[in-house]
PDB file of C-alpha atoms in Angstrom:
ATOM      1  CA  UNK A   5      25.724  72.030 -68.055  1.00 57.00           C
ATOM      2  CA  UNK A   6      23.338  74.983 -67.954  1.00 69.00           C
ATOM      3  CA  UNK A   7      20.621  75.690 -65.434  1.00 74.00           C
ATOM      4  CA  UNK A   8      19.115  79.011 -64.408  1.00 80.00           C
ATOM      5  CA  UNK A   9      20.015  80.541 -61.044  1.00 85.00           C
ATOM      6  CA  UNK A  10      16.313  81.143 -60.508  1.00 88.00           C
ATOM      7  CA  UNK A  11      13.666  78.761 -61.801  1.00 91.00           C
ATOM      8  CA  UNK A  12      10.309  80.128 -62.945  1.00 90.00           C
ATOM      9  CA  UNK A  13       8.497  77.894 -60.472  1.00 92.00           C
ATOM     10  CA  UNK A  14       9.181  75.457 -57.637  1.00 92.00           C
ATOM     11  CA  UNK A  15       7.968  72.661 -59.915  1.00 94.00           C
ATOM     12  CA  UNK A  16      10.497  73.561 -62.619  1.00 93.00           C
ATOM     13  CA  UNK A  17      13.253  73.750 -60.019  1.00 91.00           C
ATOM     14  CA  UNK A  18      12.370  70.244 -58.844  1.00 91.00           C
ATOM     15  CA  UNK A  19      12.441  68.906 -62.411  1.00 91.00           C
ATOM     16  CA  UNK A  20      15.801  70.542 -63.154  1.00 89.00           C
ATOM     17  CA  UNK A  21      17.338  69.465 -59.850  1.00 87.00           C
ATOM     18  CA  UNK A  22      16.402  65.852 -60.346  1.00 89.00           C
ATOM     19  CA  UNK A  23      18.112  65.589 -63.723  1.00 90.00           C
ATOM     20  CA  UNK A  24      21.280  63.513 -63.614  1.00 91.00           C
ATOM     21  CA  UNK A  25      23.333  66.396 -65.057  1.00 89.00           C
ATOM     22  CA  UNK A  26      22.174  68.826 -62.368  1.00 87.00           C
ATOM     23  CA  UNK A  27      22.623  66.294 -59.576  1.00 89.00           C
ATOM     24  CA  UNK A  28      26.181  65.550 -60.672  1.00 92.00           C
ATOM     25  CA  UNK A  29      27.094  69.232 -61.126  1.00 90.00           C
ATOM     26  CA  UNK A  30      25.701  70.168 -57.712  1.00 90.00           C
ATOM     27  CA  UNK A  31      27.415  67.205 -56.065  1.00 92.00           C
ATOM     28  CA  UNK A  32      30.773  68.288 -57.509  1.00 93.00           C
ATOM     29  CA  UNK A  33      30.160  71.933 -56.567  1.00 93.00           C
ATOM     30  CA  UNK A  34      29.605  70.900 -52.957  1.00 93.00           C
ATOM     31  CA  UNK A  35      32.920  69.000 -52.881  1.00 95.00           C
ATOM     32  CA  UNK A  36      35.269  71.853 -53.764  1.00 96.00           C
ATOM     33  CA  UNK A  37      38.130  72.870 -51.492  1.00 96.00           C
ATOM     34  CA  UNK A  38      37.875  76.530 -52.457  1.00 98.00           C
ATOM     35  CA  UNK A  39      34.954  78.683 -53.547  1.00 97.00           C
ATOM     36  CA  UNK A  40      35.203  82.192 -54.983  1.00 97.00           C
ATOM     37  CA  UNK A  41      31.867  83.956 -54.626  1.00 97.00           C
ATOM     38  CA  UNK A  42      30.353  87.319 -55.357  1.00 95.00           C
ATOM     39  CA  UNK A  43      28.317  89.032 -52.667  1.00 95.00           C
ATOM     40  CA  UNK A  44      25.485  91.447 -53.285  1.00 92.00           C
ATOM     41  CA  UNK A  45      22.866  93.475 -51.496  1.00 91.00           C
ATOM     42  CA  UNK A  46      19.516  93.023 -53.243  1.00 88.00           C
ATOM     43  CA  UNK A  47      17.873  95.667 -51.067  1.00 85.00           C
ATOM     44  CA  UNK A  48      20.097  98.630 -51.966  1.00 83.00           C
ATOM     45  CA  UNK A  49      21.339  97.729 -55.449  1.00 76.00           C
ATOM     46  CA  UNK A  50      19.531  94.744 -56.870  1.00 72.00           C
ATOM     47  CA  UNK A  51      21.037  93.107 -59.919  1.00 75.00           C
ATOM     48  CA  UNK A  52      18.167  90.636 -59.560  1.00 73.00           C
ATOM     49  CA  UNK A  53      15.686  93.474 -60.100  1.00 71.00           C
ATOM     50  CA  UNK A  54      17.737  95.148 -62.859  1.00 73.00           C
ATOM     51  CA  UNK A  55      17.701  91.898 -64.825  1.00 75.00           C
ATOM     52  CA  UNK A  56      13.953  91.510 -64.129  1.00 73.00           C
ATOM     53  CA  UNK A  57      14.501  88.219 -62.283  1.00 77.00           C
ATOM     54  CA  UNK A  58      12.532  89.546 -59.332  1.00 80.00           C
ATOM     55  CA  UNK A  59       9.775  92.108 -59.163  1.00 80.00           C
ATOM     56  CA  UNK A  60       9.051  94.918 -56.719  1.00 82.00           C
ATOM     57  CA  UNK A  61       6.648  92.779 -54.620  1.00 86.00           C
ATOM     58  CA  UNK A  62       9.356  90.125 -54.131  1.00 85.00           C
ATOM     59  CA  UNK A  63      11.935  92.799 -53.350  1.00 86.00           C
ATOM     60  CA  UNK A  64       9.567  94.320 -50.796  1.00 88.00           C
ATOM     61  CA  UNK A  65       9.191  90.901 -49.138  1.00 89.00           C
ATOM     62  CA  UNK A  66      12.991  90.543 -48.932  1.00 90.00           C
ATOM     63  CA  UNK A  67      13.229  93.959 -47.244  1.00 91.00           C
ATOM     64  CA  UNK A  68      10.492  93.014 -44.764  1.00 93.00           C
ATOM     65  CA  UNK A  69      12.391  89.840 -43.852  1.00 93.00           C
ATOM     66  CA  UNK A  70      15.533  91.827 -43.124  1.00 94.00           C
ATOM     67  CA  UNK A  71      17.626  90.612 -46.044  1.00 94.00           C
ATOM     68  CA  UNK A  72      21.013  92.361 -46.146  1.00 95.00           C
ATOM     69  CA  UNK A  73      22.714  90.262 -48.789  1.00 94.00           C
ATOM     70  CA  UNK A  74      22.781  87.531 -51.359  1.00 93.00           C
ATOM     71  CA  UNK A  75      25.489  85.053 -52.246  1.00 95.00           C
ATOM     72  CA  UNK A  76      25.411  81.795 -54.154  1.00 94.00           C
ATOM     73  CA  UNK A  77      21.789  80.557 -54.098  1.00 91.00           C
ATOM     74  CA  UNK A  78      20.874  82.283 -50.831  1.00 94.00           C
ATOM     75  CA  UNK A  79      19.486  85.487 -49.397  1.00 94.00           C
ATOM     76  CA  UNK A  80      20.555  86.167 -45.805  1.00 96.00           C
ATOM     77  CA  UNK A  81      19.986  88.483 -42.860  1.00 97.00           C
ATOM     78  CA  UNK A  82      22.440  90.516 -40.737  1.00 95.00           C
ATOM     79  CA  UNK A  83      23.519  87.378 -38.855  1.00 95.00           C
ATOM     80  CA  UNK A  84      24.296  85.470 -42.069  1.00 95.00           C
ATOM     81  CA  UNK A  85      21.264  83.234 -41.614  1.00 96.00           C
ATOM     82  CA  UNK A  86      19.615  82.044 -44.821  1.00 95.00           C
ATOM     83  CA  UNK A  87      16.050  83.239 -45.218  1.00 94.00           C
ATOM     84  CA  UNK A  88      13.278  81.302 -46.920  1.00 91.00           C
ATOM     85  CA  UNK A  89      10.607  82.829 -49.157  1.00 86.00           C
ATOM     86  CA  UNK A  90       8.744  81.749 -52.258  1.00 86.00           C
ATOM     87  CA  UNK A  91      11.558  83.389 -54.208  1.00 86.00           C
ATOM     88  CA  UNK A  92      14.371  81.610 -52.384  1.00 87.00           C
ATOM     89  CA  UNK A  93      12.624  78.285 -52.851  1.00 91.00           C
ATOM     90  CA  UNK A  94      13.143  78.742 -56.605  1.00 91.00           C
ATOM     91  CA  UNK A  95      16.885  79.489 -56.361  1.00 91.00           C
ATOM     92  CA  UNK A  96      19.158  76.789 -57.713  1.00 91.00           C
ATOM     93  CA  UNK A  97      22.695  75.951 -56.709  1.00 91.00           C
ATOM     94  CA  UNK A  98      25.039  75.877 -53.755  1.00 93.00           C
ATOM     95  CA  UNK A  99      23.750  77.588 -50.609  1.00 94.00           C
ATOM     96  CA  UNK A 100      25.304  79.458 -47.691  1.00 95.00           C
ATOM     97  CA  UNK A 101      24.961  76.286 -45.613  1.00 95.00           C
ATOM     98  CA  UNK A 102      26.880  74.345 -48.284  1.00 96.00           C
ATOM     99  CA  UNK A 103      29.695  76.921 -48.045  1.00 96.00           C
ATOM    100  CA  UNK A 104      30.184  76.061 -44.372  1.00 95.00           C
ATOM    101  CA  UNK A 105      31.738  72.771 -45.534  1.00 96.00           C
ATOM    102  CA  UNK A 106      34.186  74.428 -47.957  1.00 97.00           C
ATOM    103  CA  UNK A 107      37.729  74.822 -46.610  1.00 97.00           C
ATOM    104  CA  UNK A 108      38.390  78.249 -48.141  1.00 97.00           C
ATOM    105  CA  UNK A 109      35.588  80.625 -49.128  1.00 98.00           C
ATOM    106  CA  UNK A 110      36.759  83.798 -50.850  1.00 98.00           C
ATOM    107  CA  UNK A 111      34.282  86.640 -51.341  1.00 97.00           C
ATOM    108  CA  UNK A 112      34.693  89.465 -53.822  1.00 96.00           C
ATOM    109  CA  UNK A 113      32.729  92.685 -53.356  1.00 94.00           C
ATOM    110  CA  UNK A 114      33.059  96.426 -53.823  1.00 93.00           C
ATOM    111  CA  UNK A 115      30.976  99.401 -52.822  1.00 92.00           C
ATOM    112  CA  UNK A 116      29.698 100.492 -49.438  1.00 92.00           C
ATOM    113  CA  UNK A 117      26.216  99.212 -50.313  1.00 92.00           C
ATOM    114  CA  UNK A 118      27.597  95.695 -49.783  1.00 94.00           C
ATOM    115  CA  UNK A 119      29.256  96.280 -46.419  1.00 95.00           C
ATOM    116  CA  UNK A 120      26.351  94.805 -44.424  1.00 94.00           C
ATOM    117  CA  UNK A 121      26.418  91.763 -46.699  1.00 96.00           C
ATOM    118  CA  UNK A 122      30.126  91.136 -46.173  1.00 96.00           C
ATOM    119  CA  UNK A 123      29.868  91.866 -42.449  1.00 95.00           C
ATOM    120  CA  UNK A 124      27.017  89.347 -42.045  1.00 96.00           C
ATOM    121  CA  UNK A 125      28.981  86.568 -43.743  1.00 97.00           C
ATOM    122  CA  UNK A 126      32.115  87.367 -41.723  1.00 95.00           C
ATOM    123  CA  UNK A 127      30.155  87.352 -38.472  1.00 93.00           C
ATOM    124  CA  UNK A 128      28.573  84.012 -39.416  1.00 95.00           C
ATOM    125  CA  UNK A 129      31.993  82.488 -40.054  1.00 95.00           C
ATOM    126  CA  UNK A 130      31.271  81.763 -43.722  1.00 97.00           C
ATOM    127  CA  UNK A 131      34.167  83.700 -45.260  1.00 96.00           C
ATOM    128  CA  UNK A 132      37.856  82.939 -44.976  1.00 96.00           C
ATOM    129  CA  UNK A 133      39.187  85.602 -47.333  1.00 96.00           C
ATOM    130  CA  UNK A 134      37.710  88.817 -48.698  1.00 96.00           C
ATOM    131  CA  UNK A 135      38.722  90.838 -51.740  1.00 97.00           C
ATOM    132  CA  UNK A 136      37.234  94.306 -51.242  1.00 96.00           C
ATOM    133  CA  UNK A 137      37.848  97.934 -52.120  1.00 95.00           C
ATOM    134  CA  UNK A 138      39.637 100.389 -49.838  1.00 95.00           C
ATOM    135  CA  UNK A 139      36.512 102.202 -48.640  1.00 94.00           C
ATOM    136  CA  UNK A 140      34.916  98.940 -47.543  1.00 94.00           C
ATOM    137  CA  UNK A 141      38.144  97.852 -45.846  1.00 94.00           C
ATOM    138  CA  UNK A 142      38.276 101.132 -43.917  1.00 92.00           C
ATOM    139  CA  UNK A 143      34.645 100.754 -42.810  1.00 90.00           C
ATOM    140  CA  UNK A 144      35.132  97.133 -41.761  1.00 90.00           C
ATOM    141  CA  UNK A 145      38.279  98.006 -39.823  1.00 88.00           C
ATOM    142  CA  UNK A 146      36.149 100.353 -37.685  1.00 87.00           C
ATOM    143  CA  UNK A 147      33.641  97.623 -36.833  1.00 77.00           C
ATOM    144  CA  UNK A 148      33.793  96.575 -33.206  1.00 63.00           C
ATOM    145  CA  UNK A 149      31.304  93.773 -33.916  1.00 64.00           C
ATOM    146  CA  UNK A 150      33.803  92.036 -36.163  1.00 61.00           C
ATOM    147  CA  UNK A 151      36.658  92.553 -33.693  1.00 55.00           C
ATOM    148  CA  UNK A 152      34.560  91.007 -30.933  1.00 55.00           C
ATOM    149  CA  UNK A 153      33.956  87.906 -33.105  1.00 58.00           C
ATOM    150  CA  UNK A 154      37.721  87.439 -33.560  1.00 52.00           C
ATOM    151  CA  UNK A 155      37.728  88.248 -37.266  1.00 54.00           C
ATOM    152  CA  UNK A 156      40.993  89.857 -38.381  1.00 52.00           C
TER     153      UNK A 156
END
């Protein structure tokens, strides 16, 4: 089954999401015991922009909202809270809220530009396991915020 991560319009998203193939795929995706996800930071190094999925006006709006990261079909702030914009309303797939129901969420990320993204998801209790580079691990180990939340 193929569907874009970002629909061209809210109307197209609705059409795609109501197809039986999409409904079944999304239902199964929400029932997994383990999810391995990538985490990005669309504000500092936007793959979305590089691939021309979003434009500078949309990126500016994300910055204004305080977006620090993206994962699955969600953009989120420093607390891990999903944010809603015209852009996010066209995203398709599993969301951060859906991940809360998954028993084991593993995030993979590298580069210090993604540290705020990883930190936000850890603080929100979304992630169970992280696979990160040494520099990010060193930075996270210095974070008193994470220690105070009981994340080890």
